[in-house]
Tab-separated table of C-alpha atoms in Angstrom:
chain	number	residue	atom	x	y	z
A	1240	ASP	CA	105.193	95.253	104.226
A	1241	THR	CA	107.532	92.563	105.451
A	1242	ALA	CA	111.062	93.866	106.046
A	1243	VAL	CA	112.910	90.517	106.110
A	1244	SER	CA	111.162	87.506	104.616
A	1245	GLN	CA	112.144	83.854	104.456
A	1246	THR	CA	110.752	80.881	102.596
A	1247	PRO	CA	109.734	78.274	103.419
A	1248	LYS	CA	108.511	78.746	106.984
A	1249	TYR	CA	108.501	74.998	107.598
A	1250	LEU	CA	110.685	72.385	105.931
A	1251	VAL	CA	110.473	68.665	106.637
A	1252	THR	CA	112.832	66.441	104.691
A	1253	GLN	CA	114.762	63.193	104.736
A	1254	MET	CA	118.390	62.708	105.668
A	1255	GLY	CA	120.721	63.013	102.714
A	1256	ASN	CA	118.548	65.442	100.776
A	1257	ASP	CA	119.676	68.858	99.503
A	1258	LYS	CA	117.515	71.872	100.336
A	1259	SER	CA	117.581	75.659	100.050
A	1260	ILE	CA	116.115	78.412	102.204
A	1261	LYS	CA	115.538	81.815	100.654
A	1262	CYS	CA	115.819	85.208	102.325
A	1263	GLU	CA	114.975	88.664	101.048
A	1264	GLN	CA	115.115	92.077	102.711
A	1265	ASN	CA	113.509	95.261	101.409
A	1266	LEU	CA	115.217	97.617	103.886
A	1267	GLY	CA	118.081	98.569	101.614
A	1268	HIS	CA	120.534	97.117	104.112
A	1269	ASP	CA	124.118	96.282	103.152
A	1270	THR	CA	124.657	93.285	105.417
A	1271	MET	CA	122.685	90.043	105.737
A	1272	TYR	CA	123.165	87.115	108.118
A	1273	TRP	CA	122.183	83.523	108.657
A	1274	TYR	CA	121.725	82.221	112.205
A	1275	LYS	CA	120.937	78.759	113.536
A	1276	GLN	CA	118.873	78.490	116.724
A	1277	ASP	CA	119.008	75.041	118.237
A	1278	SER	CA	116.724	73.383	120.764
A	1279	LYS	CA	118.604	75.083	123.601
A	1280	LYS	CA	117.701	78.444	122.027
A	1281	PHE	CA	121.285	79.580	121.381
A	1282	LEU	CA	121.520	81.818	118.341
A	1283	LYS	CA	124.695	80.907	116.453
A	1284	ILE	CA	125.961	83.042	113.590
A	1285	MET	CA	126.640	81.009	110.484
A	1286	PHE	CA	127.387	83.538	107.780
A	1287	SER	CA	127.161	87.197	106.991
A	1288	TYR	CA	127.393	88.970	103.652
A	1289	ASN	CA	128.280	92.624	103.134
A	1290	ASN	CA	127.711	93.946	99.632
A	1291	LYS	CA	127.862	90.403	98.225
A	1292	GLU	CA	131.139	89.640	99.982
A	1293	LEU	CA	131.349	86.929	102.618
A	1294	ILE	CA	132.922	88.565	105.648
A	1295	ILE	CA	132.198	86.142	108.454
A	1296	ASN	CA	132.295	82.414	107.933
A	1297	GLU	CA	131.991	80.550	111.208
A	1298	THR	CA	133.187	76.961	111.456
A	1299	VAL	CA	130.065	75.475	109.977
A	1300	PRO	CA	130.216	72.336	107.822
A	1301	ASN	CA	130.894	73.002	104.162
A	1302	ARG	CA	127.589	71.287	103.420
A	1303	PHE	CA	126.174	74.744	104.148
A	1304	SER	CA	126.741	77.335	101.457
A	1305	PRO	CA	125.377	80.873	101.338
A	1306	LYS	CA	124.497	82.357	97.984
A	1307	SER	CA	123.816	86.042	97.404
A	1308	PRO	CA	122.592	86.974	93.905
A	1309	ASP	CA	122.275	90.639	94.996
A	1310	LYS	CA	122.455	92.618	98.207
A	1311	ALA	CA	118.733	92.148	98.911
A	1312	HIS	CA	118.964	88.352	98.903
A	1313	LEU	CA	120.964	85.806	100.867
A	1314	ASN	CA	119.966	82.197	100.308
A	1315	LEU	CA	121.195	79.211	102.297
A	1316	HIS	CA	121.822	75.924	100.515
A	1317	ILE	CA	122.344	72.750	102.531
A	1318	ASN	CA	123.711	69.538	101.008
A	1319	SER	CA	123.380	66.024	102.418
A	1320	LEU	CA	121.130	66.999	105.309
A	1321	GLU	CA	121.805	65.339	108.669
A	1322	LEU	CA	119.601	64.831	111.720
A	1323	GLY	CA	121.633	67.408	113.649
A	1324	ASP	CA	120.727	70.087	111.127
A	1325	SER	CA	117.209	70.185	112.570
A	1326	ALA	CA	116.791	73.672	114.020
A	1327	VAL	CA	115.269	77.055	113.305
A	1328	TYR	CA	117.246	79.098	110.801
A	1329	PHE	CA	116.900	82.870	110.968
A	1330	CYS	CA	117.906	85.349	108.330
A	1331	ALA	CA	118.698	88.893	109.488
A	1332	SER	CA	119.914	92.156	108.009
A	1333	SER	CA	121.516	95.400	109.183
A	1334	GLN	CA	122.614	98.599	107.510
A	1335	ASP	CA	126.340	98.105	107.975
A	1336	LEU	CA	128.207	95.447	109.938
A	1337	ARG	CA	130.835	97.933	111.035
A	1338	GLU	CA	128.375	100.488	112.356
A	1339	TYR	CA	128.148	99.047	115.824
A	1340	GLN	CA	124.915	100.702	116.748
A	1341	GLU	CA	123.076	99.109	113.865
A	1342	THR	CA	120.197	96.924	114.862
A	1343	GLN	CA	119.741	93.565	113.191
A	1344	TYR	CA	116.276	92.856	111.858
A	1345	PHE	CA	115.240	89.226	111.792
A	1346	GLY	CA	113.105	87.233	109.414
A	1347	PRO	CA	110.348	84.944	110.758
A	1348	GLY	CA	112.558	81.862	110.743
A	1349	THR	CA	112.536	78.555	108.878
A	1350	ARG	CA	111.827	75.489	110.995
A	1351	LEU	CA	113.828	72.643	109.513
A	1352	LEU	CA	113.137	69.072	110.578
A	1353	VAL	CA	115.333	66.312	109.194
A	1354	LEU	CA	113.915	62.799	109.523
B	1297	GLY	CA	136.663	82.329	125.116
B	1298	GLN	CA	133.597	84.426	124.540
B	1299	ASN	CA	130.623	83.853	126.761
B	1300	ILE	CA	127.255	85.301	127.699
B	1301	ASP	CA	125.471	84.264	130.907
B	1302	GLN	CA	121.886	84.978	131.815
B	1303	PRO	CA	119.330	83.125	133.956
B	1304	THR	CA	117.383	80.418	132.183
B	1305	GLU	CA	113.976	81.330	133.538
B	1306	MET	CA	112.299	83.943	135.723
B	1307	THR	CA	108.763	84.354	137.003
B	1308	ALA	CA	107.073	87.637	137.887
B	1309	THR	CA	103.618	88.981	138.623
B	1310	GLU	CA	101.548	91.196	136.342
B	1311	GLY	CA	102.026	94.848	137.263
B	1312	ALA	CA	105.323	94.207	139.044
B	1313	ILE	CA	108.952	94.999	138.100
B	1314	VAL	CA	111.537	92.441	137.009
B	1315	GLN	CA	115.280	92.732	136.353
B	1316	ILE	CA	117.021	90.299	133.993
B	1317	ASN	CA	120.779	90.189	134.423
B	1318	CYS	CA	123.439	89.395	131.864
B	1319	THR	CA	127.197	89.028	132.200
B	1320	TYR	CA	129.483	88.874	129.217
B	1321	GLN	CA	133.051	88.094	128.220
B	1322	THR	CA	134.068	89.051	124.716
B	1323	SER	CA	137.171	89.798	122.677
B	1324	GLY	CA	136.744	93.530	122.486
B	1325	PHE	CA	133.413	95.225	122.981
B	1326	ASN	CA	131.219	97.237	120.670
B	1327	GLY	CA	127.981	97.305	122.607
B	1328	LEU	CA	125.314	95.231	124.318
B	1329	PHE	CA	121.943	94.430	122.777
B	1330	TRP	CA	118.712	93.131	124.264
B	1331	TYR	CA	116.184	91.356	122.081
B	1332	GLN	CA	112.728	89.987	122.865
B	1333	GLN	CA	111.613	86.682	121.355
B	1334	HIS	CA	108.085	85.380	121.724
B	1335	ALA	CA	107.656	81.628	121.357
B	1336	GLY	CA	107.798	80.576	117.731
B	1337	GLU	CA	108.701	84.064	116.528
B	1338	ALA	CA	111.818	85.963	115.485
B	1339	PRO	CA	113.862	88.078	117.909
B	1340	THR	CA	112.970	91.774	117.888
B	1341	PHE	CA	115.241	94.598	119.012
B	1342	LEU	CA	114.663	96.193	122.424
B	1343	SER	CA	117.737	98.191	123.356
B	1344	TYR	CA	121.397	98.955	122.735
B	1345	ASN	CA	124.003	100.195	125.242
B	1346	VAL	CA	127.607	101.040	124.499
B	1347	LEU	CA	128.279	103.582	127.269
B	1348	ASP	CA	127.965	102.956	131.000
B	1349	GLY	CA	124.662	103.863	132.545
B	1350	LEU	CA	120.950	103.474	132.198
B	1351	GLU	CA	118.964	103.869	128.987
B	1352	GLU	CA	115.231	104.270	129.499
B	1353	LYS	CA	112.668	103.527	126.847
B	1354	GLY	CA	109.101	103.508	128.126
B	1355	ARG	CA	108.474	100.548	130.420
B	1356	PHE	CA	111.830	99.013	129.490
B	1357	SER	CA	115.250	100.203	130.654
B	1358	SER	CA	118.692	98.744	130.057
B	1359	PHE	CA	121.825	99.262	132.111
B	1360	LEU	CA	125.479	98.657	131.269
B	1361	SER	CA	128.677	98.498	133.305
B	1362	ARG	CA	131.597	97.857	130.970
B	1363	SER	CA	134.122	97.508	133.781
B	1364	LYS	CA	132.060	94.695	135.299
B	1365	GLY	CA	131.000	93.088	132.014
B	1366	TYR	CA	127.432	93.370	133.231
B	1367	SER	CA	124.089	94.506	131.921
B	1368	TYR	CA	120.504	94.260	133.017
B	1369	LEU	CA	117.117	94.738	131.422
B	1370	LEU	CA	114.472	96.250	133.687
B	1371	LEU	CA	110.820	95.759	132.838
B	1372	LYS	CA	108.242	97.827	134.730
B	1373	GLU	CA	104.451	97.534	134.996
B	1374	LEU	CA	104.603	94.015	133.642
B	1375	GLN	CA	101.894	92.926	131.255
B	1376	MET	CA	100.935	89.410	130.212
B	1377	LYS	CA	102.218	90.131	126.704
B	1378	ASP	CA	105.719	90.566	128.180
B	1379	SER	CA	105.891	86.789	128.600
B	1380	ALA	CA	108.735	85.915	126.234
B	1381	SER	CA	112.406	85.060	126.108
B	1382	TYR	CA	114.836	87.949	126.508
B	1383	LEU	CA	118.133	87.533	124.684
B	1384	CYS	CA	121.299	89.345	125.686
B	1385	ALA	CA	123.931	89.760	122.958
B	1386	ALA	CA	127.342	91.437	123.099
B	1387	MET	CA	129.137	92.690	120.016
B	1388	ASP	CA	132.835	91.827	119.895
B	1389	SER	CA	135.737	93.586	118.211
B	1390	ASN	CA	134.835	91.976	114.867
B	1391	TYR	CA	131.322	93.420	115.149
B	1392	GLN	CA	130.009	89.898	115.609
B	1393	LEU	CA	127.094	89.396	117.985
B	1394	ILE	CA	127.687	86.791	120.697
B	1395	TRP	CA	124.321	85.616	121.969
B	1396	GLY	CA	123.161	84.295	125.309
B	1397	ALA	CA	120.663	81.445	125.470
B	1398	GLY	CA	117.929	83.785	126.605
B	1399	THR	CA	115.900	84.191	129.776
B	1400	LYS	CA	112.368	82.864	129.612
B	1401	LEU	CA	110.131	85.296	131.505
B	1402	ILE	CA	106.825	83.946	132.784
B	1403	ILE	CA	104.232	86.493	133.878
B	1404	LYS	CA	101.526	85.350	136.273
B	1405	PRO	CA	98.234	87.195	136.894
């Protein structure tokens, strides 16, 4: 059984469109994250949610909005897509953000290409 | 600022030993993680160090020196399947992971 799943795996779209990426975890974890991995392979934290509360919001454009209907889901909605948004987006989860020894488990990634 | 440095690429021979170094600068410190990422796949957890010293886990070991802001990942008896990127990440005082760009390890027969 997949622990952290994301859909879609690949997303090709035009500039200016609005798109969503879905993430679900069945580990019973309290915290979920969204990361962006660019062509240089840096993993950059975008958001994290702990028990449906946004607790880290990095300086990402407000075109990006996380939505968490329940603690097992953290979706990422992107408005007015730009060429620079092309990257791999990873969802991850951990038991508790403040338990420092907690491992983060990653989803398979969503490869977004904006044309 | 916060920063993680690790070599971009390393090459090693099957059956040999390789050490991947990582230096970090963070605001506060709550531990150092190593992840493995095969091409086109998600990162997977390898090790966690929060105290100084060596943690051994099978063929992989990880070392931490907090006073030097330094860690290394040691891979023994290299296998072809170990070809991957190895990501170093330090957790800061806000429990946020600061990631390095990864070291691409190429294993040759």
